Short mmCIF file of C-alpha atoms in Angstrom, two decimals:
data_model
loop_
_atom_site.label_atom_id
_atom_site.label_comp_id
_atom_site.label_asym_id
_atom_site.label_seq_id
_atom_site.Cartn_x
_atom_site.Cartn_y
_atom_site.Cartn_z
CA MET A 29 103.53 65.27 108.88
CA SER A 30 104.98 68.47 110.34
CA ILE A 31 102.65 71.18 111.65
CA PHE A 32 102.10 74.03 109.22
CA GLY A 33 102.72 77.47 110.75
CA LEU A 34 99.49 79.22 111.78
CA ASN A 35 100.27 82.52 110.07
CA GLU A 36 101.40 80.84 106.90
CA TYR A 37 98.32 78.62 107.00
CA LYS A 38 96.08 81.68 107.20
CA ARG A 39 97.94 83.31 104.33
CA GLY A 40 97.57 80.14 102.29
CA ARG A 41 93.83 79.79 102.86
CA ASP A 42 91.81 81.59 100.20
CA ASP A 43 88.05 81.16 100.49
CA SER A 44 87.50 82.90 97.15
CA GLY A 45 88.93 79.92 95.27
CA SER A 46 92.04 81.72 94.09
CA HIS A 47 95.09 79.49 93.86
CA VAL A 48 98.58 80.21 95.15
CA ARG A 49 101.85 78.40 94.61
CA TYR A 50 103.41 76.18 97.32
CA GLN A 51 106.86 74.66 97.56
CA TYR A 52 106.43 71.29 99.27
CA THR A 53 108.29 68.24 100.57
CA ALA A 54 106.44 64.91 100.55
CA LYS A 55 107.06 61.16 100.95
CA ASN A 56 105.53 58.08 99.41
CA LEU A 57 104.85 54.76 101.19
CA GLU A 58 108.40 53.56 100.46
CA GLY A 59 109.84 56.61 102.20
CA LYS A 60 111.17 58.26 99.04
CA ILE A 61 111.26 62.05 99.33
CA PHE A 62 109.70 64.24 96.66
CA ARG A 63 110.17 68.01 96.41
CA GLY A 64 108.42 70.39 94.05
CA THR A 65 105.88 73.16 93.62
CA ALA A 66 102.12 73.00 93.12
CA MET A 67 99.15 75.34 92.86
CA ALA A 68 96.38 75.01 95.46
CA SER A 69 93.74 77.20 97.05
CA ASN A 70 95.02 76.42 100.59
CA TYR A 71 97.08 73.97 102.61
CA ASP A 72 94.29 71.42 102.99
CA ALA A 73 93.71 71.42 99.23
CA LEU A 74 97.43 70.85 98.66
CA TYR A 75 97.38 67.93 101.11
CA ARG A 76 94.42 66.33 99.32
CA GLN A 77 96.02 66.96 95.94
CA LEU A 78 99.22 65.15 96.92
CA ARG A 79 97.32 62.32 98.62
CA GLY A 80 95.64 61.69 95.30
CA GLN A 81 99.12 61.15 93.86
CA GLY A 82 100.08 58.70 96.61
CA LEU A 83 102.24 61.23 98.49
CA TYR A 84 102.17 62.32 102.12
CA LEU A 85 102.87 66.00 102.70
CA GLN A 86 105.73 66.73 105.13
CA ASN A 87 105.89 70.51 104.95
CA ALA A 88 104.98 73.34 102.58
CA THR A 89 105.75 77.02 102.26
CA LEU A 90 104.12 79.71 100.18
CA VAL A 91 106.08 80.96 97.20
CA GLU A 92 105.88 84.71 96.89
CA GLU A 93 105.38 85.14 93.16
CA LYS A 94 106.58 88.37 91.63
CA ARG A 95 104.23 89.91 89.15
CA GLY A 96 105.92 90.20 85.80
CA LYS A 97 105.79 93.11 83.47
CA LYS A 98 102.82 93.58 81.19
CA PHE A 99 102.54 91.26 78.23
CA THR A 100 103.80 92.73 74.98
CA ASP A 101 101.47 93.34 72.04
CA LYS A 102 102.93 90.29 70.28
CA GLU A 103 102.32 88.05 73.30
CA LEU A 104 98.78 89.36 73.66
CA SER A 105 98.12 88.80 69.97
CA VAL A 106 99.36 85.19 70.08
CA PHE A 107 97.33 84.45 73.23
CA CYS A 108 94.11 85.89 71.78
CA GLN A 109 94.57 84.26 68.37
CA GLU A 110 95.15 80.79 69.79
CA LEU A 111 92.30 81.19 72.27
CA SER A 112 89.99 82.28 69.44
CA ASN A 113 91.03 79.36 67.22
CA LEU A 114 90.52 76.78 69.98
CA LEU A 115 87.18 78.14 71.15
CA GLY A 116 85.98 78.54 67.56
CA ALA A 117 86.82 74.88 66.92
CA GLY A 118 84.46 73.83 69.71
CA VAL A 119 87.06 73.26 72.46
CA ASN A 120 85.83 74.28 75.91
CA LEU A 121 87.63 77.00 77.85
CA VAL A 122 89.38 74.74 80.37
CA ARG A 123 90.69 72.45 77.62
CA ALA A 124 91.81 75.48 75.57
CA LEU A 125 93.76 76.92 78.51
CA THR A 126 95.28 73.50 79.19
CA ILE A 127 96.54 73.33 75.61
CA LEU A 128 98.07 76.81 75.98
CA THR A 129 99.99 75.74 79.10
CA GLN A 130 101.52 72.82 77.17
CA GLU A 131 102.99 74.91 74.36
CA ASP A 132 106.66 75.78 73.97
CA LEU A 133 106.53 79.26 75.49
CA PRO A 134 108.68 81.24 77.94
CA GLN A 135 108.29 80.13 81.55
CA ARG A 136 106.83 83.52 82.46
CA GLN A 137 103.89 83.02 80.09
CA ILE A 138 103.39 79.38 81.09
CA MET A 139 103.09 80.38 84.76
CA VAL A 140 100.49 83.02 83.93
CA TYR A 141 98.47 80.54 81.85
CA GLU A 142 98.68 77.93 84.62
CA ASN A 143 97.42 80.44 87.19
CA ILE A 144 94.50 81.38 84.92
CA LEU A 145 93.70 77.71 84.28
CA ASN A 146 93.68 76.85 87.98
CA GLU A 147 91.41 79.76 88.83
CA VAL A 148 89.00 78.95 85.99
CA ARG A 149 88.85 75.34 87.19
CA ALA A 150 87.99 76.67 90.65
CA GLY A 151 85.00 78.53 89.21
CA THR A 152 86.48 81.99 88.62
CA SER A 153 85.50 83.79 85.42
CA LEU A 154 88.15 84.15 82.73
CA SER A 155 88.22 87.96 82.98
CA ALA A 156 88.62 87.87 86.77
CA ALA A 157 91.38 85.26 86.54
CA MET A 158 93.20 87.32 83.92
CA GLU A 159 92.83 90.51 85.97
CA ARG A 160 94.49 88.90 89.00
CA GLN A 161 97.63 88.20 86.96
CA GLU A 162 98.23 91.97 86.49
CA VAL A 163 99.83 91.44 83.08
CA PHE A 164 96.84 92.09 80.79
CA PRO A 165 95.72 95.58 79.69
CA ASP A 166 92.38 97.08 80.71
CA LEU A 167 91.16 97.03 77.11
CA MET A 168 91.49 93.25 76.89
CA LEU A 169 89.92 92.72 80.32
CA GLY A 170 86.96 94.94 79.44
CA MET A 171 86.31 93.20 76.13
CA ILE A 172 86.67 89.71 77.64
CA ARG A 173 84.25 90.69 80.41
CA SER A 174 81.70 91.89 77.84
CA ALA A 175 82.18 88.74 75.77
CA GLU A 176 81.44 86.56 78.78
CA GLY A 177 78.12 88.37 79.08
CA ASN A 178 77.01 87.89 75.47
CA GLY A 179 78.63 84.49 74.83
CA ASN A 180 80.86 85.61 71.96
CA LEU A 181 84.24 84.91 73.53
CA ASP A 182 85.84 83.40 70.42
CA GLY A 183 84.77 86.34 68.22
CA VAL A 184 85.99 88.94 70.70
CA ALA A 185 89.28 87.07 71.11
CA ALA A 186 89.70 87.24 67.31
CA GLN A 187 89.05 91.01 67.40
CA LEU A 188 91.62 91.41 70.16
CA ALA A 189 94.15 89.35 68.20
CA SER A 190 93.66 91.60 65.18
CA HIS A 191 93.93 94.72 67.35
CA TYR A 192 97.17 93.73 69.06
CA THR A 193 98.67 92.42 65.82
CA ARG A 194 98.07 95.86 64.33
CA GLU A 195 99.54 97.59 67.39
CA HIS A 196 102.62 95.37 67.24
CA ARG A 197 103.08 96.06 63.52
CA ILE A 198 102.80 99.82 64.02
CA LYS A 199 105.33 99.81 66.85
CA GLN A 200 107.71 97.66 64.82
CA GLN A 201 107.43 100.10 61.93
CA ILE A 202 108.25 103.01 64.25
CA ARG A 203 111.24 101.16 65.72
CA SER A 204 112.51 100.24 62.26
CA ALA A 205 112.11 103.80 61.04
CA MET A 206 113.97 105.18 64.06
CA THR A 207 116.86 102.72 63.77
CA TYR A 208 118.81 104.75 61.21
CA PRO A 209 118.47 108.12 63.03
CA CYS A 210 119.53 106.45 66.28
CA ILE A 211 122.59 104.95 64.58
CA LEU A 212 123.45 108.38 63.20
CA ALA A 213 123.11 109.93 66.65
CA VAL A 214 125.39 107.30 68.22
CA LEU A 215 127.98 107.68 65.47
CA ALA A 216 127.87 111.46 65.89
CA LEU A 217 128.46 111.14 69.62
CA LEU A 218 131.34 108.71 69.07
CA ALA A 219 132.88 111.02 66.46
CA LEU A 220 132.73 114.03 68.80
CA THR A 221 134.20 111.97 71.63
CA ALA A 222 137.07 110.85 69.40
CA ILE A 223 137.75 114.42 68.25
CA PHE A 224 137.87 115.82 71.78
CA THR A 225 139.81 112.96 73.41
CA PHE A 226 142.23 111.86 70.65
CA ILE A 227 142.58 114.51 67.95
CA LEU A 228 142.53 117.82 69.81
CA PRO A 229 145.13 116.76 72.44
CA GLU A 230 147.63 116.30 69.56
CA PHE A 231 147.52 120.06 68.96
CA GLU A 232 148.16 121.01 72.60
CA ASP A 233 151.96 121.32 72.27
CA LEU A 234 151.59 123.40 69.12
CA PHE A 235 149.10 125.77 70.77
CA ASP A 236 151.28 126.12 73.88
CA GLY A 237 153.94 127.76 71.71
CA MET A 238 151.56 130.45 70.48
CA GLU A 239 151.25 133.74 72.30
CA THR A 240 147.51 134.19 71.80
CA LEU A 241 144.65 131.90 70.81
CA PRO A 242 141.09 132.75 69.77
CA ALA A 243 138.57 132.43 72.61
CA PHE A 244 136.71 129.64 70.81
CA THR A 245 139.92 127.60 70.44
CA VAL A 246 140.67 128.10 74.16
CA VAL A 247 137.20 126.75 75.01
CA LEU A 248 137.66 123.74 72.73
CA MET A 249 141.01 122.85 74.28
CA ALA A 250 139.60 123.29 77.80
CA VAL A 251 136.75 120.89 77.00
CA SER A 252 139.23 118.43 75.48
CA ASP A 253 141.49 118.60 78.54
CA PHE A 254 138.51 118.09 80.85
CA LEU A 255 137.27 115.02 78.95
CA VAL A 256 140.75 113.47 78.91
CA SER A 257 141.67 114.12 82.56
CA ARG A 258 138.21 114.12 84.19
CA TRP A 259 136.28 111.71 81.96
CA TYR A 260 134.70 110.04 85.00
CA VAL A 261 133.17 113.36 86.07
CA ALA A 262 131.65 113.82 82.60
CA LEU A 263 130.31 110.25 82.63
CA GLY A 264 128.86 110.75 86.12
CA GLY A 265 127.22 113.97 84.96
CA ILE A 266 125.58 112.21 82.03
CA VAL A 267 124.26 109.46 84.32
CA LEU A 268 123.00 112.07 86.81
CA VAL A 269 121.19 114.00 84.09
CA ALA A 270 119.61 110.79 82.79
CA VAL A 271 118.40 109.86 86.30
CA LEU A 272 117.01 113.37 86.90
CA VAL A 273 115.16 113.31 83.57
CA ARG A 274 113.70 109.92 84.43
CA ILE A 275 112.56 111.19 87.84
CA LEU A 276 111.06 114.36 86.38
CA LEU A 277 109.14 112.36 83.77
CA CYS A 278 107.44 110.50 86.63
CA VAL A 279 105.94 113.75 87.95
CA PRO A 280 102.27 113.78 86.77
CA ALA A 281 102.09 117.54 86.25
CA LEU A 282 105.25 117.56 84.13
CA CYS A 283 104.11 114.52 82.13
CA LEU A 284 100.86 116.33 81.42
CA ARG A 285 102.73 119.38 80.13
CA VAL A 286 104.99 117.20 77.96
CA ASP A 287 102.00 115.36 76.48
CA LYS A 288 100.27 118.67 75.81
CA TRP A 289 103.40 119.93 74.04
CA LYS A 290 103.43 116.78 71.88
CA ILE A 291 99.90 117.60 70.74
CA LYS A 292 100.22 121.38 70.33
CA THR A 293 103.71 121.79 68.90
CA ARG A 294 104.28 122.48 65.21
CA PHE A 295 107.98 121.58 65.38
CA LEU A 296 108.80 119.14 62.55
CA GLY A 297 105.10 118.21 62.36
CA ILE A 298 105.32 116.29 65.65
CA GLY A 299 102.01 117.72 66.86
CA LYS A 300 100.04 116.57 63.82
CA LEU A 301 101.68 113.17 63.88
CA THR A 302 100.94 112.64 67.59
CA SER A 303 97.36 113.80 67.16
CA ALA A 304 96.83 111.43 64.23
CA MET A 305 98.26 108.43 66.08
CA CYS A 306 96.23 109.10 69.24
CA THR A 307 93.04 109.69 67.25
CA ALA A 308 93.49 106.46 65.28
CA ARG A 309 94.18 104.48 68.46
CA PHE A 310 91.10 105.94 70.16
CA ALA A 311 88.86 105.23 67.15
CA ARG A 312 90.13 101.66 66.87
CA THR A 313 89.63 101.00 70.58
CA ILE A 314 86.12 102.47 70.70
CA CYS A 315 85.22 100.46 67.61
CA SER A 316 86.40 97.20 69.20
CA LEU A 317 84.64 97.85 72.52
CA TYR A 318 81.40 99.08 70.99
CA SER A 319 81.16 96.24 68.47
CA CYS A 320 81.53 93.62 71.20
CA GLY A 321 78.51 95.02 73.06
CA MET A 322 80.07 97.25 75.71
CA PRO A 323 77.97 100.33 76.58
CA LEU A 324 79.29 103.53 75.05
CA VAL A 325 80.04 105.28 78.35
CA ALA A 326 81.97 102.26 79.67
CA ALA A 327 83.80 102.04 76.35
CA LEU A 328 84.85 105.68 76.66
CA GLN A 329 86.19 105.10 80.17
CA THR A 330 88.20 102.09 78.98
CA ALA A 331 89.44 103.75 75.80
CA ARG A 332 90.80 106.80 77.64
CA GLY A 333 93.57 104.62 79.06
CA THR A 334 94.68 103.40 75.64
CA VAL A 335 95.08 106.77 73.91
CA GLY A 336 98.71 107.10 74.98
CA ASN A 337 98.53 110.80 75.84
CA ARG A 338 97.53 112.12 79.27
CA TYR A 339 96.46 115.51 77.97
CA LEU A 340 93.90 113.85 75.71
CA ALA A 341 92.93 111.15 78.22
CA ASN A 342 92.04 113.71 80.90
CA GLN A 343 89.46 115.25 78.58
CA PHE A 344 87.47 112.05 78.09
CA ASP A 345 85.87 112.24 81.54
CA GLY A 346 84.00 115.28 80.26
CA VAL A 347 83.05 113.40 77.08
CA ALA A 348 81.59 110.52 79.10
CA ALA A 349 79.65 112.97 81.29
CA LYS A 350 78.15 114.68 78.21
CA VAL A 351 77.15 111.35 76.68
CA CYS A 352 75.50 110.36 79.97
CA GLY A 353 73.64 113.67 79.83
CA GLY A 354 72.13 112.79 76.46
CA GLU A 355 74.52 114.54 74.08
CA THR A 356 75.68 112.71 70.97
CA LEU A 357 79.15 111.19 70.86
CA SER A 358 80.14 113.33 67.87
CA GLY A 359 79.07 116.51 69.63
CA SER A 360 80.90 115.52 72.82
CA LEU A 361 84.11 114.75 70.93
CA MET A 362 84.09 118.19 69.28
CA GLY A 363 85.23 119.70 72.57
CA VAL A 364 88.31 117.48 72.89
CA ASP A 365 91.41 119.51 72.11
CA GLY A 366 93.85 117.43 70.10
CA LEU A 367 91.56 114.96 68.32
CA GLN A 368 91.36 115.27 64.57
CA ARG A 369 88.11 116.82 63.39
CA LYS A 370 87.58 114.15 60.73
CA LEU A 371 86.88 111.69 63.55
CA CYS A 372 83.90 113.77 64.71
CA GLY A 373 82.51 113.89 61.18
CA ALA A 374 82.79 110.12 60.77
CA VAL A 375 81.15 109.50 64.16
CA GLN A 376 78.29 111.83 63.23
CA VAL A 377 77.69 109.91 60.00
CA GLY A 378 77.82 106.62 61.91
CA GLU A 379 75.27 107.86 64.44
CA GLU A 380 72.92 109.04 61.70
CA THR A 381 73.15 105.80 59.71
CA GLY A 382 73.26 103.42 62.68
CA ARG A 383 76.64 102.04 61.61
CA LEU A 384 78.90 103.63 64.18
CA ASP A 385 81.27 100.67 64.48
CA ASN A 386 81.82 100.53 60.71
CA MET A 387 82.52 104.26 60.47
CA LEU A 388 84.93 104.11 63.42
CA SER A 389 86.83 101.25 61.76
CA PHE A 390 86.92 103.14 58.45
CA ILE A 391 88.16 106.42 59.94
CA ALA A 392 90.77 104.55 62.02
CA ASP A 393 92.16 103.02 58.81
CA VAL A 394 92.23 106.44 57.11
CA ILE A 395 93.97 108.19 60.01
CA GLU A 396 96.46 105.34 60.48
CA TYR A 397 97.42 105.66 56.83
CA ASP A 398 97.79 109.44 57.22
CA SER A 399 99.94 109.03 60.34
CA GLY A 400 102.13 106.49 58.55
CA GLU A 401 102.71 108.89 55.66
CA ALA A 402 103.41 111.74 58.10
CA SER A 403 105.98 109.66 59.99
CA LYS A 404 107.73 108.78 56.69
CA ARG A 405 107.92 112.48 55.77
CA LEU A 406 109.29 113.32 59.21
CA LEU A 407 112.01 110.68 59.00
CA THR A 408 112.85 111.66 55.42
CA PHE A 409 113.51 115.17 56.69
CA LEU A 410 115.17 114.09 59.95
CA GLU A 411 117.93 111.94 58.48
CA PRO A 412 119.60 114.57 56.23
CA MET A 413 119.07 117.20 58.92
CA MET A 414 121.06 115.09 61.43
CA ILE A 415 123.87 114.61 58.89
CA LEU A 416 123.90 118.36 58.21
CA VAL A 417 124.03 119.25 61.91
CA MET A 418 126.84 116.75 62.50
CA SER A 419 128.78 118.17 59.55
CA LEU A 420 128.35 121.71 60.86
CA VAL A 421 129.53 120.75 64.37
CA VAL A 422 132.63 118.97 63.05
CA GLY A 423 133.29 121.82 60.63
CA VAL A 424 133.09 124.45 63.37
CA ILE A 425 135.48 122.42 65.56
CA MET A 426 137.94 122.07 62.69
CA ILE A 427 137.75 125.81 62.01
CA GLY A 428 138.44 126.49 65.69
CA VAL A 429 141.54 124.29 65.49
CA MET A 430 142.88 125.35 62.11
CA TYR A 431 142.25 129.09 62.37
CA PRO A 432 145.09 129.86 64.83
CA ILE A 433 147.47 127.61 62.84
CA ILE A 434 146.66 129.36 59.56
CA SER A 435 146.91 132.76 61.29
CA SER A 436 150.34 131.92 62.70
CA TYR A 437 151.61 130.81 59.30
CA GLY A 438 150.29 134.03 57.80
CA ALA A 439 152.07 136.07 60.46
CA ILE A 440 155.32 134.20 59.81
CA GLY A 441 154.98 134.79 56.07
CA GLY A 442 154.36 138.50 56.64
CA ILE A 443 157.49 138.84 58.77
CA GLY A 444 159.63 137.01 56.20
CA TYR A 445 158.29 139.24 53.48
#
């Protein structure tokens, strides 16, 4: 057996029980070579693991695993639903995770489930094993951690499945609703590109024979000539603007101002719609966390990251501080700029009746319905408005082209007369 490098050996040893992936080469007693990958807590554990399979380790190297992107709402929903079903049927956690790793899923998910399974087998809690994968949201980790404390893991997993199913459905509805406006926008851009690069150049010879042209027509022909002869510059400019916008949107101060504008603006009802969606998401999250036994202050700290708006999220630190100081949740939420006031009223009723989780669930349903109706009204108004704007732009361009032609014909007719 070859000597394992000292530095790599130290990197591979993990006294906490966390497993890492090795790529190994081994031989059996007949001298046949086997190559593959395996999860182990350190090099010695990998050696013992292969010896149990009748193999003798020759060498091994650590595989640097890249953390994937966060799981989607659909993936989270499927994971929680299957985990809830298996645990509810009396299957223990290790067996449930083993079944999940054997399903027909993308390799990315299978690797995550295998890592969780290996860490749970080594004695790590489920929440800690999930947190190390860096693909699960804080809301899920917080609720799983609370469930481990009160022994209601299958029930909490069912709540999480319902939550992420609802989130996935809402996002799919938004994507479906925005499909038609996006198609209109693309068609409008293609139509303008065709007008400037194919149609307007056909009039260039005709306009060259005219003594004077209106200023607007001159500008149109200059833009057309630029797009035809310097199209690469225009394309580079578009890419540069897109990159700059992306960079600027990563600046925290600017993101905060944009999120505040989304809440405060009255343009097309965007402010009310954003406020309703954020309020419903906050109410739903607090309801899920509170009903699974998480303390209210901890629930507030977790829920602030799921609101989806930094301007609102930054205000929840003050809410948590007021609640810690003995103030009611309803009174603390009254000071949050951007939350719908009906949420505070529902929370107050829930506090007075001792049914806070029920009232939060009820008001979340009401606000989600209101936000759905508001989004439908917005899209109903947006679609004809985009068609009207496109028609106006094309009409103005056509007027700019046809006006000098009509004027020249009129001048010729006046001379003949």
